[in-house]
mmCIF file of C-alpha atoms in Angstrom:
data_model
loop_
_atom_site.group_PDB
_atom_site.id
_atom_site.type_symbol
_atom_site.label_atom_id
_atom_site.label_comp_id
_atom_site.label_asym_id
_atom_site.label_seq_id
_atom_site.Cartn_x
_atom_site.Cartn_y
_atom_site.Cartn_z
ATOM 1 C CA UNK N 1 81.918 -19.783 28.779
ATOM 2 C CA UNK N 2 78.442 -21.213 28.082
ATOM 3 C CA UNK N 3 77.162 -20.729 31.733
ATOM 4 C CA UNK N 4 78.433 -16.981 31.689
ATOM 5 C CA UNK N 5 75.793 -16.362 28.741
ATOM 6 C CA UNK N 6 72.744 -17.791 30.387
ATOM 7 C CA UNK N 7 70.206 -15.735 32.197
ATOM 8 C CA UNK N 8 68.533 -16.469 35.403
ATOM 9 C CA UNK N 9 65.339 -15.096 37.098
ATOM 10 C CA UNK N 10 66.447 -13.345 40.170
ATOM 11 C CA UNK N 11 63.171 -14.769 42.145
ATOM 12 C CA UNK N 12 63.099 -18.498 41.368
ATOM 13 C CA UNK N 13 66.579 -18.675 40.008
ATOM 14 C CA UNK N 14 65.018 -20.465 36.728
ATOM 15 C CA UNK N 15 66.797 -19.915 33.439
ATOM 16 C CA UNK N 16 65.073 -17.275 31.521
ATOM 17 C CA UNK N 17 67.372 -16.848 28.313
ATOM 18 C CA UNK N 18 64.629 -17.509 25.640
ATOM 19 C CA UNK N 19 62.072 -15.021 27.322
ATOM 20 C CA UNK N 20 62.625 -12.550 30.587
ATOM 21 C CA UNK N 21 61.081 -9.315 31.711
ATOM 22 C CA UNK N 22 63.403 -6.828 32.647
ATOM 23 C CA UNK N 23 62.359 -3.930 35.112
ATOM 24 C CA UNK N 24 62.920 -0.383 33.940
ATOM 25 C CA UNK N 25 63.096 1.195 37.260
ATOM 26 C CA UNK N 26 65.206 -1.371 39.414
ATOM 27 C CA UNK N 27 68.759 -2.362 38.236
ATOM 28 C CA UNK N 28 69.647 -5.771 37.261
ATOM 29 C CA UNK N 29 66.059 -7.310 38.080
ATOM 30 C CA UNK N 30 64.915 -9.894 35.429
ATOM 31 C CA UNK N 31 61.913 -12.339 35.943
ATOM 32 C CA UNK N 32 60.835 -15.362 34.253
ATOM 33 C CA UNK N 33 56.995 -15.199 32.857
ATOM 34 C CA UNK N 34 55.729 -17.360 35.642
ATOM 35 C CA UNK N 35 56.991 -15.133 38.405
ATOM 36 C CA UNK N 36 56.187 -11.829 36.479
ATOM 37 C CA UNK N 37 52.529 -13.249 35.994
ATOM 38 C CA UNK N 38 52.323 -13.951 39.685
ATOM 39 C CA UNK N 39 53.460 -10.582 40.502
ATOM 40 C CA UNK N 40 56.661 -11.269 42.395
ATOM 41 C CA UNK N 41 58.655 -8.370 44.345
ATOM 42 C CA UNK N 42 62.156 -8.621 45.759
ATOM 43 C CA UNK N 43 64.130 -6.004 47.273
ATOM 44 C CA UNK N 44 62.965 -2.527 45.762
ATOM 45 C CA UNK N 45 61.461 -3.954 42.991
ATOM 46 C CA UNK N 46 57.515 -3.644 42.919
ATOM 47 C CA UNK N 47 55.103 -5.249 40.905
ATOM 48 C CA UNK N 48 53.588 -2.132 39.271
ATOM 49 C CA UNK N 49 57.112 -1.045 37.897
ATOM 50 C CA UNK N 50 57.419 -0.525 34.240
ATOM 51 C CA UNK N 51 58.933 -3.379 32.309
ATOM 52 C CA UNK N 52 60.430 -4.429 29.358
ATOM 53 C CA UNK N 53 60.133 -7.707 27.248
ATOM 54 C CA UNK N 54 63.470 -9.159 26.387
ATOM 55 C CA UNK N 55 63.130 -11.816 23.769
ATOM 56 C CA UNK N 56 65.486 -13.303 21.492
ATOM 57 C CA UNK N 57 62.817 -13.954 18.693
ATOM 58 C CA UNK N 58 62.991 -17.659 19.300
ATOM 59 C CA UNK N 59 60.106 -18.104 21.644
ATOM 60 C CA UNK N 60 56.743 -19.452 20.364
ATOM 61 C CA UNK N 61 53.970 -17.902 22.083
ATOM 62 C CA UNK N 62 51.512 -20.888 21.507
ATOM 63 C CA UNK N 63 54.058 -23.378 22.285
ATOM 64 C CA UNK N 64 56.409 -25.736 20.025
ATOM 65 C CA UNK N 65 53.571 -27.614 19.049
ATOM 66 C CA UNK N 66 51.449 -25.052 17.395
ATOM 67 C CA UNK N 67 50.959 -25.216 13.488
ATOM 68 C CA UNK N 68 53.590 -23.078 11.549
ATOM 69 C CA UNK N 69 56.030 -22.267 14.400
ATOM 70 C CA UNK N 70 55.309 -18.653 14.791
ATOM 71 C CA UNK N 71 57.756 -16.748 17.067
ATOM 72 C CA UNK N 72 56.529 -14.131 19.560
ATOM 73 C CA UNK N 73 58.381 -11.442 17.349
ATOM 74 C CA UNK N 74 56.057 -12.727 14.339
ATOM 75 C CA UNK N 75 53.102 -12.550 16.793
ATOM 76 C CA UNK N 76 53.865 -9.134 17.762
ATOM 77 C CA UNK N 77 54.192 -7.875 14.208
ATOM 78 C CA UNK N 78 50.717 -9.749 13.294
ATOM 79 C CA UNK N 79 48.936 -7.786 16.132
ATOM 80 C CA UNK N 80 50.527 -4.674 14.692
ATOM 81 C CA UNK N 81 49.590 -5.302 11.391
ATOM 82 C CA UNK N 82 45.903 -6.098 12.304
ATOM 83 C CA UNK N 83 45.723 -2.907 14.073
ATOM 84 C CA UNK N 84 47.273 -0.753 11.417
ATOM 85 C CA UNK N 85 45.725 -2.398 8.256
ATOM 86 C CA UNK N 86 42.704 -3.789 9.508
ATOM 87 C CA UNK N 87 41.004 -7.253 9.079
ATOM 88 C CA UNK N 88 40.945 -8.592 5.715
ATOM 89 C CA UNK N 89 43.927 -6.791 4.218
ATOM 90 C CA UNK N 90 46.009 -10.012 4.341
ATOM 91 C CA UNK N 91 48.647 -8.917 1.678
ATOM 92 C CA UNK N 92 49.465 -5.819 3.443
ATOM 93 C CA UNK N 93 49.660 -7.917 6.613
ATOM 94 C CA UNK N 94 51.928 -10.516 5.439
ATOM 95 C CA UNK N 95 54.374 -7.758 4.143
ATOM 96 C CA UNK N 96 54.480 -6.374 7.544
ATOM 97 C CA UNK N 97 55.091 -9.562 9.292
ATOM 98 C CA UNK N 98 57.807 -10.700 6.939
ATOM 99 C CA UNK N 99 58.686 -12.240 3.665
ATOM 100 C CA UNK N 100 58.644 -15.706 5.024
ATOM 101 C CA UNK N 101 54.879 -15.583 5.475
ATOM 102 C CA UNK N 102 52.258 -15.671 2.916
ATOM 103 C CA UNK N 103 48.774 -14.121 2.943
ATOM 104 C CA UNK N 104 47.260 -17.396 3.221
ATOM 105 C CA UNK N 105 49.174 -18.134 6.155
ATOM 106 C CA UNK N 106 48.604 -15.066 7.890
ATOM 107 C CA UNK N 107 45.072 -15.504 7.642
ATOM 108 C CA UNK N 108 44.799 -18.930 8.804
ATOM 109 C CA UNK N 109 47.077 -18.422 11.877
ATOM 110 C CA UNK N 110 44.928 -15.476 12.494
ATOM 111 C CA UNK N 111 41.909 -16.954 12.552
ATOM 112 C CA UNK N 112 42.806 -20.140 14.047
ATOM 113 C CA UNK N 113 44.532 -18.889 17.123
ATOM 114 C CA UNK N 114 43.201 -15.357 17.997
ATOM 115 C CA UNK N 115 39.341 -16.108 16.645
ATOM 116 C CA UNK N 116 38.620 -19.759 16.949
ATOM 117 C CA UNK N 117 41.256 -20.773 19.519
ATOM 118 C CA UNK N 118 41.332 -20.227 23.105
ATOM 119 C CA UNK N 119 42.125 -16.592 23.222
ATOM 120 C CA UNK N 120 39.093 -15.980 20.892
ATOM 121 C CA UNK N 121 36.742 -17.913 23.263
ATOM 122 C CA UNK N 122 37.755 -16.399 26.123
ATOM 123 C CA UNK N 123 37.679 -12.806 24.879
ATOM 124 C CA UNK N 124 34.784 -12.826 22.313
ATOM 125 C CA UNK N 125 31.311 -13.820 24.014
ATOM 126 C CA UNK N 126 28.925 -16.152 22.341
ATOM 127 C CA UNK N 127 26.187 -13.281 22.003
ATOM 128 C CA UNK N 128 27.627 -10.049 20.779
ATOM 129 C CA UNK N 129 25.175 -7.165 22.014
ATOM 130 C CA UNK N 130 23.994 -4.921 19.196
ATOM 131 C CA UNK N 131 25.461 -1.356 20.007
ATOM 132 C CA UNK N 132 24.678 -0.262 16.466
ATOM 133 C CA UNK N 133 21.150 -0.397 15.012
ATOM 134 C CA UNK N 134 20.944 -2.699 12.108
ATOM 135 C CA UNK N 135 19.438 -0.517 9.333
ATOM 136 C CA UNK N 136 19.536 -3.784 6.631
ATOM 137 C CA UNK N 137 16.718 -5.448 8.629
ATOM 138 C CA UNK N 138 13.765 -6.734 6.915
ATOM 139 C CA UNK N 139 11.627 -4.552 9.134
ATOM 140 C CA UNK N 140 11.191 -1.571 7.255
ATOM 141 C CA UNK N 141 14.524 -0.092 8.196
ATOM 142 C CA UNK N 142 16.062 2.867 5.998
ATOM 143 C CA UNK N 143 18.300 0.420 4.097
ATOM 144 C CA UNK N 144 15.605 -2.529 4.307
ATOM 145 C CA UNK N 145 15.134 -4.869 1.465
ATOM 146 C CA UNK N 146 11.516 -3.501 0.993
ATOM 147 C CA UNK N 147 13.023 -0.162 0.111
ATOM 148 C CA UNK N 148 16.270 -1.057 -1.555
ATOM 149 C CA UNK N 149 15.434 -4.179 -3.665
ATOM 150 C CA UNK N 150 13.305 -2.950 -6.697
ATOM 151 C CA UNK N 151 10.247 -4.734 -8.006
ATOM 152 C CA UNK N 152 10.222 -6.739 -11.183
ATOM 153 C CA UNK N 153 9.401 -4.403 -13.966
ATOM 154 C CA UNK N 154 6.347 -3.928 -15.713
ATOM 155 C CA UNK N 155 5.390 -5.950 -18.693
ATOM 156 C CA UNK N 156 4.825 -2.895 -21.133
ATOM 157 C CA UNK N 157 6.106 -1.986 -24.353
ATOM 158 C CA UNK N 158 8.652 0.688 -25.179
ATOM 159 C CA UNK N 159 6.021 3.126 -26.390
ATOM 160 C CA UNK N 160 3.965 2.477 -23.072
ATOM 161 C CA UNK N 161 7.175 3.327 -21.180
ATOM 162 C CA UNK N 162 7.649 6.429 -22.800
ATOM 163 C CA UNK N 163 4.215 7.530 -22.440
ATOM 164 C CA UNK N 164 4.678 6.939 -18.933
ATOM 165 C CA UNK N 165 7.708 8.090 -18.194
ATOM 166 C CA UNK N 166 8.905 4.511 -16.660
ATOM 167 C CA UNK N 167 12.562 3.157 -16.618
ATOM 168 C CA UNK N 168 12.055 -0.490 -16.325
ATOM 169 C CA UNK N 169 15.667 -1.262 -15.080
ATOM 170 C CA UNK N 170 15.375 1.170 -12.037
ATOM 171 C CA UNK N 171 11.678 0.623 -11.580
ATOM 172 C CA UNK N 172 11.450 4.470 -11.580
ATOM 173 C CA UNK N 173 9.388 7.113 -13.062
ATOM 174 C CA UNK N 174 10.556 10.414 -14.350
ATOM 175 C CA UNK N 175 8.303 12.175 -12.298
ATOM 176 C CA UNK N 176 8.173 10.254 -8.840
ATOM 177 C CA UNK N 177 5.687 11.029 -5.773
ATOM 178 C CA UNK N 178 7.388 13.992 -4.009
ATOM 179 C CA UNK N 179 9.708 14.861 -6.624
ATOM 180 C CA UNK N 180 11.636 17.268 -4.327
ATOM 181 C CA UNK N 181 12.460 14.586 -1.528
ATOM 182 C CA UNK N 182 15.964 14.235 -2.359
ATOM 183 C CA UNK N 183 16.651 17.911 -1.584
ATOM 184 C CA UNK N 184 16.410 17.077 2.271
ATOM 185 C CA UNK N 185 19.718 15.241 2.257
ATOM 186 C CA UNK N 186 21.551 16.493 -1.136
ATOM 187 C CA UNK N 187 23.455 19.091 0.974
ATOM 188 C CA UNK N 188 23.972 17.027 4.184
ATOM 189 C CA UNK N 189 27.414 16.480 5.352
ATOM 190 C CA UNK N 190 28.942 15.192 8.716
ATOM 191 C CA UNK N 191 31.517 17.441 10.140
ATOM 192 C CA UNK N 192 33.697 16.532 13.294
ATOM 193 C CA UNK N 193 32.780 20.184 14.746
ATOM 194 C CA UNK N 194 29.069 19.659 14.751
ATOM 195 C CA UNK N 195 27.446 20.111 17.944
ATOM 196 C CA UNK N 196 24.555 18.087 19.070
ATOM 197 C CA UNK N 197 21.840 20.400 17.837
ATOM 198 C CA UNK N 198 23.112 20.305 14.413
ATOM 199 C CA UNK N 199 23.619 16.370 14.520
ATOM 200 C CA UNK N 200 19.984 15.938 15.442
ATOM 201 C CA UNK N 201 19.023 18.231 12.866
ATOM 202 C CA UNK N 202 20.564 16.335 10.230
ATOM 203 C CA UNK N 203 19.280 13.095 11.763
ATOM 204 C CA UNK N 204 15.707 14.703 11.391
ATOM 205 C CA UNK N 205 16.289 15.374 7.780
ATOM 206 C CA UNK N 206 17.274 12.055 7.135
ATOM 207 C CA UNK N 207 14.154 10.625 8.894
ATOM 208 C CA UNK N 208 11.918 12.648 6.728
ATOM 209 C CA UNK N 209 13.829 11.399 3.562
ATOM 210 C CA UNK N 210 13.167 8.002 4.766
ATOM 211 C CA UNK N 211 9.661 8.647 5.215
ATOM 212 C CA UNK N 212 8.765 10.007 1.731
ATOM 213 C CA UNK N 213 11.067 6.941 0.418
ATOM 214 C CA UNK N 214 8.546 4.534 2.218
ATOM 215 C CA UNK N 215 5.496 6.664 0.974
ATOM 216 C CA UNK N 216 6.783 6.448 -2.387
ATOM 217 C CA UNK N 217 7.536 2.813 -2.219
ATOM 218 C CA UNK N 218 3.834 1.995 -0.845
ATOM 219 C CA UNK N 219 2.358 3.832 -3.805
ATOM 220 C CA UNK N 220 4.240 1.693 -6.069
ATOM 221 C CA UNK N 221 3.196 -1.340 -4.603
ATOM 222 C CA UNK N 222 -0.477 -0.139 -4.444
ATOM 223 C CA UNK N 223 -0.252 0.470 -8.120
ATOM 224 C CA UNK N 224 1.239 -2.925 -8.663
ATOM 225 C CA UNK N 225 -1.338 -4.854 -6.684
ATOM 226 C CA UNK N 226 -4.404 -3.162 -8.243
ATOM 227 C CA UNK N 227 -3.309 -3.172 -11.631
ATOM 228 C CA UNK N 228 -3.468 0.604 -12.217
ATOM 229 C CA UNK N 229 -0.912 0.829 -14.779
ATOM 230 C CA UNK N 230 -2.602 -1.632 -17.217
ATOM 231 C CA UNK N 231 -5.940 0.077 -16.346
ATOM 232 C CA UNK N 232 -4.453 3.533 -17.186
ATOM 233 C CA UNK N 233 -3.227 2.093 -20.437
ATOM 234 C CA UNK N 234 -6.460 0.687 -21.488
ATOM 235 C CA UNK N 235 -5.366 -3.086 -20.800
ATOM 236 C CA UNK N 236 -7.752 -5.386 -19.137
ATOM 237 C CA UNK N 237 -5.752 -8.329 -17.872
ATOM 238 C CA UNK N 238 -8.325 -9.699 -15.891
ATOM 239 C CA UNK N 239 -10.982 -10.598 -18.506
ATOM 240 C CA UNK N 240 -10.761 -14.313 -17.540
ATOM 241 C CA UNK N 241 -10.776 -13.867 -13.685
ATOM 242 C CA UNK N 242 -13.813 -11.318 -14.224
ATOM 243 C CA UNK N 243 -15.418 -13.753 -16.239
ATOM 244 C CA UNK N 244 -15.253 -16.714 -13.471
ATOM 245 C CA UNK N 245 -16.402 -14.305 -10.604
ATOM 246 C CA UNK N 246 -19.731 -13.926 -9.501
ATOM 247 C CA UNK N 247 -22.150 -10.780 -10.709
ATOM 248 C CA UNK N 248 -21.578 -7.904 -8.535
ATOM 249 C CA UNK N 249 -24.935 -6.196 -7.479
ATOM 250 C CA UNK N 250 -25.618 -2.550 -7.737
ATOM 251 C CA UNK N 251 -25.546 -2.178 -4.075
ATOM 252 C CA UNK N 252 -22.021 -3.825 -3.692
ATOM 253 C CA UNK N 253 -20.787 -1.718 -6.223
ATOM 254 C CA UNK N 254 -21.909 1.498 -4.437
ATOM 255 C CA UNK N 255 -20.528 -0.298 -1.019
ATOM 256 C CA UNK N 256 -17.139 -0.633 -2.881
ATOM 257 C CA UNK N 257 -17.204 3.040 -3.938
ATOM 258 C CA UNK N 258 -17.639 4.194 -0.285
ATOM 259 C CA UNK N 259 -14.863 1.595 1.014
ATOM 260 C CA UNK N 260 -12.390 2.764 -1.665
ATOM 261 C CA UNK N 261 -10.053 4.305 0.949
ATOM 262 C CA UNK N 262 -9.450 0.836 2.251
ATOM 263 C CA UNK N 263 -7.349 0.242 -0.558
ATOM 264 C CA UNK N 264 -4.426 1.817 1.096
ATOM 265 C CA UNK N 265 -4.411 -0.696 3.822
ATOM 266 C CA UNK N 266 -5.358 -4.002 2.434
ATOM 267 C CA UNK N 267 -4.303 -5.563 -0.554
ATOM 268 C CA UNK N 268 -6.242 -6.460 -3.597
ATOM 269 C CA UNK N 269 -6.789 -10.010 -2.679
ATOM 270 C CA UNK N 270 -7.774 -9.106 1.043
ATOM 271 C CA UNK N 271 -9.947 -6.367 -0.397
ATOM 272 C CA UNK N 272 -11.577 -9.036 -2.751
ATOM 273 C CA UNK N 273 -12.186 -11.489 0.160
ATOM 274 C CA UNK N 274 -13.576 -8.895 2.480
ATOM 275 C CA UNK N 275 -16.512 -8.187 -0.071
ATOM 276 C CA UNK N 276 -16.917 -11.862 -0.703
ATOM 277 C CA UNK N 277 -17.330 -12.396 3.093
ATOM 278 C CA UNK N 278 -19.738 -9.348 3.247
ATOM 279 C CA UNK N 279 -21.437 -11.001 0.301
ATOM 280 C CA UNK N 280 -21.523 -14.459 2.103
ATOM 281 C CA UNK N 281 -23.019 -12.759 5.294
ATOM 282 C CA UNK N 282 -25.536 -11.014 3.628
ATOM 283 C CA UNK N 283 -26.766 -14.450 2.101
ATOM 284 C CA UNK N 284 -26.540 -16.259 5.467
ATOM 285 C CA UNK N 285 -28.584 -13.577 7.158
ATOM 286 C CA UNK N 286 -31.235 -13.700 4.205
ATOM 287 C CA UNK N 287 -31.303 -17.501 5.162
ATOM 288 C CA UNK N 288 -31.594 -17.080 8.603
ATOM 289 C CA UNK N 289 -34.582 -14.951 8.384
ATOM 290 C CA UNK N 290 -36.169 -17.302 5.932
ATOM 291 C CA UNK N 291 -35.861 -20.289 8.378
ATOM 292 C CA UNK N 292 -37.171 -18.131 11.254
ATOM 293 C CA UNK N 293 -39.998 -17.244 9.021
ATOM 294 C CA UNK N 294 -40.750 -20.791 8.355
ATOM 295 C CA UNK N 295 -40.405 -21.727 12.101
ATOM 296 C CA UNK N 296 -43.130 -18.937 12.830
ATOM 297 C CA UNK N 297 -45.490 -20.610 10.485
ATOM 298 C CA UNK N 298 -45.140 -23.869 11.999
ATOM 299 C CA UNK N 299 -42.753 -25.588 9.552
ATOM 300 C CA UNK N 300 -40.037 -27.764 11.198
ATOM 301 C CA UNK N 301 -38.788 -29.726 7.909
ATOM 302 C CA UNK N 302 -37.124 -28.781 4.853
ATOM 303 C CA UNK N 303 -39.463 -31.020 2.722
ATOM 304 C CA UNK N 304 -42.643 -28.967 4.046
ATOM 305 C CA UNK N 305 -41.020 -25.588 3.046
ATOM 306 C CA UNK N 306 -41.348 -26.302 -0.866
ATOM 307 C CA UNK N 307 -45.046 -26.843 -0.482
ATOM 308 C CA UNK N 308 -45.378 -23.789 1.738
ATOM 309 C CA UNK N 309 -43.479 -21.522 -0.864
ATOM 310 C CA UNK N 310 -45.815 -22.825 -3.615
ATOM 311 C CA UNK N 311 -48.888 -22.007 -1.796
ATOM 312 C CA UNK N 312 -47.198 -18.392 -0.799
ATOM 313 C CA UNK N 313 -46.714 -17.867 -4.437
ATOM 314 C CA UNK N 314 -50.120 -18.566 -5.420
ATOM 315 C CA UNK N 315 -51.541 -16.451 -2.837
ATOM 316 C CA UNK N 316 -49.172 -13.443 -3.738
ATOM 317 C CA UNK N 317 -50.159 -13.997 -7.467
ATOM 318 C CA UNK N 318 -53.860 -13.607 -6.467
ATOM 319 C CA UNK N 319 -52.918 -10.707 -4.406
ATOM 320 C CA UNK N 320 -51.136 -9.203 -7.262
ATOM 321 C CA UNK N 321 -54.160 -9.594 -9.475
ATOM 322 C CA UNK N 322 -56.573 -8.204 -7.469
ATOM 323 C CA UNK N 323 -54.303 -5.126 -6.866
ATOM 324 C CA UNK N 324 -54.034 -4.695 -10.559
ATOM 325 C CA UNK N 325 -57.841 -4.793 -11.019
ATOM 326 C CA UNK N 326 -58.328 -2.398 -8.313
ATOM 327 C CA UNK N 327 -55.769 0.135 -9.810
ATOM 328 C CA UNK N 328 -57.400 -0.201 -13.165
ATOM 329 C CA UNK N 329 -60.776 0.644 -11.496
ATOM 330 C CA UNK N 330 -59.456 3.392 -9.776
ATOM 331 C CA UNK N 331 -57.912 4.886 -13.098
ATOM 332 C CA UNK N 332 -61.345 4.842 -14.623
ATOM 333 C CA UNK N 333 -62.822 6.420 -11.523
ATOM 334 C CA UNK N 334 -60.241 9.085 -11.406
ATOM 335 C CA UNK N 335 -60.864 9.648 -15.087
ATOM 336 C CA UNK N 336 -64.462 10.104 -14.489
ATOM 337 C CA UNK N 337 -63.760 12.338 -11.149
ATOM 338 C CA UNK N 338 -61.308 14.293 -13.139
ATOM 339 C CA UNK N 339 -64.117 15.488 -15.861
ATOM 340 C CA UNK N 340 -66.673 15.775 -13.152
ATOM 341 C CA UNK N 341 -65.466 19.235 -12.373
ATOM 342 C CA UNK N 342 -66.642 20.465 -15.902
ATOM 343 C CA UNK N 343 -69.162 18.061 -17.416
ATOM 344 C CA UNK N 344 -71.930 20.539 -16.061
ATOM 345 C CA UNK N 345 -70.306 23.419 -18.078
ATOM 346 C CA UNK N 346 -71.624 24.502 -21.651
ATOM 347 C CA UNK N 347 -70.080 23.088 -24.536
ATOM 348 C CA UNK N 348 -68.783 19.805 -22.673
ATOM 349 C CA UNK N 349 -70.844 17.505 -24.946
ATOM 350 C CA UNK N 350 -69.375 18.925 -27.922
ATOM 351 C CA UNK N 351 -65.833 17.682 -27.054
ATOM 352 C CA UNK N 352 -64.233 14.514 -27.677
ATOM 353 C CA UNK N 353 -62.372 12.400 -25.080
ATOM 354 C CA UNK N 354 -58.885 13.818 -26.106
ATOM 355 C CA UNK N 355 -60.296 17.381 -26.208
ATOM 356 C CA UNK N 356 -61.687 16.971 -22.661
ATOM 357 C CA UNK N 357 -58.222 15.707 -21.440
ATOM 358 C CA UNK N 358 -56.813 18.634 -23.043
ATOM 359 C CA UNK N 359 -58.941 20.969 -21.222
ATOM 360 C CA UNK N 360 -58.471 19.373 -18.226
ATOM 361 C CA UNK N 361 -54.553 19.374 -18.425
ATOM 362 C CA UNK N 362 -54.858 23.227 -19.444
ATOM 363 C CA UNK N 363 -57.675 24.085 -16.876
ATOM 364 C CA UNK N 364 -59.464 25.681 -19.784
ATOM 365 C CA UNK N 365 -63.354 25.604 -19.791
ATOM 366 C CA UNK N 366 -65.053 23.714 -22.903
ATOM 367 C CA UNK N 367 -66.612 27.007 -24.115
ATOM 368 C CA UNK N 368 -63.227 28.844 -24.127
ATOM 369 C CA UNK N 369 -61.613 25.897 -25.866
ATOM 370 C CA UNK N 370 -64.500 26.014 -28.659
ATOM 371 C CA UNK N 371 -63.997 29.395 -29.229
ATOM 372 C CA UNK N 372 -60.321 29.166 -29.870
ATOM 373 C CA UNK N 373 -60.574 26.204 -31.927
ATOM 374 C CA UNK N 374 -63.159 27.927 -33.895
ATOM 375 C CA UNK N 375 -61.082 30.898 -34.589
ATOM 376 C CA UNK N 376 -57.866 29.158 -35.366
ATOM 377 C CA UNK N 377 -59.787 27.000 -37.780
ATOM 378 C CA UNK N 378 -61.446 29.985 -39.593
ATOM 379 C CA UNK N 379 -57.969 31.728 -39.932
ATOM 380 C CA UNK N 380 -56.545 28.412 -41.315
ATOM 381 C CA UNK N 381 -59.188 28.316 -44.377
ATOM 382 C CA UNK N 382 -59.030 31.870 -45.201
ATOM 383 C CA UNK N 383 -55.320 31.614 -45.491
ATOM 384 C CA UNK N 384 -55.716 28.350 -47.961
ATOM 385 C CA UNK N 385 -58.358 30.367 -49.893
ATOM 386 C CA UNK N 386 -55.835 33.275 -50.123
ATOM 387 C CA UNK N 387 -57.975 35.645 -48.246
ATOM 388 C CA UNK N 388 -55.751 37.959 -46.126
ATOM 389 C CA UNK N 389 -56.866 37.898 -42.391
ATOM 390 C CA UNK N 390 -55.580 38.999 -39.216
ATOM 391 C CA UNK N 391 -55.940 36.594 -36.014
ATOM 392 C CA UNK N 392 -57.742 37.957 -33.350
ATOM 393 C CA UNK N 393 -57.439 35.345 -30.427
ATOM 394 C CA UNK N 394 -59.038 36.147 -27.251
ATOM 395 C CA UNK N 395 -56.881 37.760 -24.606
ATOM 396 C CA UNK N 396 -57.308 34.617 -22.167
ATOM 397 C CA UNK N 397 -55.063 32.585 -24.664
ATOM 398 C CA UNK N 398 -51.356 33.302 -23.814
ATOM 399 C CA UNK N 399 -48.460 31.987 -25.927
ATOM 400 C CA UNK N 400 -48.238 28.754 -24.074
ATOM 401 C CA UNK N 401 -51.946 27.906 -24.231
ATOM 402 C CA UNK N 402 -51.900 28.920 -27.956
ATOM 403 C CA UNK N 403 -48.918 26.827 -28.764
ATOM 404 C CA UNK N 404 -50.390 23.627 -27.181
ATOM 405 C CA UNK N 405 -53.765 24.002 -28.840
ATOM 406 C CA UNK N 406 -52.086 24.392 -32.270
ATOM 407 C CA UNK N 407 -50.328 21.350 -31.732
ATOM 408 C CA UNK N 408 -53.210 19.497 -30.557
ATOM 409 C CA UNK N 409 -55.257 20.651 -33.796
ATOM 410 C CA UNK N 410 -52.162 19.748 -35.977
ATOM 411 C CA UNK N 411 -51.972 16.199 -34.610
ATOM 412 C CA UNK N 412 -55.694 15.703 -34.907
ATOM 413 C CA UNK N 413 -55.434 16.799 -38.596
ATOM 414 C CA UNK N 414 -57.805 20.059 -38.155
ATOM 415 C CA UNK N 415 -55.158 22.207 -39.519
ATOM 416 C CA UNK N 416 -52.139 21.259 -41.782
ATOM 417 C CA UNK N 417 -48.578 21.633 -40.285
ATOM 418 C CA UNK N 418 -47.370 24.675 -42.441
ATOM 419 C CA UNK N 419 -50.232 26.652 -40.993
ATOM 420 C CA UNK N 420 -49.205 25.934 -37.584
#
């Protein structure tokens, strides 16, 4: 009776009781796994016919030596569970496989057999091609750490935070650069019935928003690097560094102002290094010109240059003294030449040196000046004596000339200040 319950392969006549493949189109055609995998054909049966797996549940897919003794039925339930619940939901997968398997056993069996086992090695390539762009890369992607990781908060007091509208935990301000940037994506939604044009338009909106985020973060980095926030608050946190640095000349300050746009592209340290190198280059060029001058004057050793510089300093000192003496003589000659135009006019010998200078500056002849001076002093004396007098100055004296002469006579003591 036991022999009657056994099943045999119709092709190789091997016993197939534990596991066999039954053709769904041919009657009484059952093959063993070896013949079925080889594509055996017999009678009207063909390899492309539909088939049905007949298993009593006692067959082990990985052989009897596999850990845990998982049957083919459990393996099939495991594959159905991984497709239904997804990788990682081990509790739901264990409940689907059966109460005999724990979530830990399900996880260990799937990882060891289907990922790190021979099946995983044969199906999973060593290098998986990236079919999706990695947006978390540090290369400045939309979700790169340079945009998503906040900077350390500023070291400022609560009152200063309120003054700036600064939120330290988020490293944000109440009013950010391009405050309305979020409106580009606030109304976006992905629908299954979107056509290609709508999808590309939404992608363009996202790209515009990402560019604005990058510009916002770039401005924050510049403000941090150049210490703009402490400078705005009136703090000077670089006193020690500035005291240790070299003195900046006026030309270099003007150059820094002209090259200020470079702050957008260079860090603070790089910009300082640039100006230091330019200063060194200028000093080297000056030193090269000095050495070339020594060579043109026949000096080939540095010991001789000290003697040469001392002699040159003496020569320049003598030239300077001569030029000063010549300029002094020139001023004296110029003063004489200045009065030469009116020294032959009448009344010139009556003027003092200061009055000569005044007449020369006002382009006024000595006689007219003496006349105006006499009238002004006469009026002043009559007023002091209480005699009413009406001033009758010559017509050639306008208001400017009269004021200049009055001021001069007052400073010289001819008339009092109340009269002027």
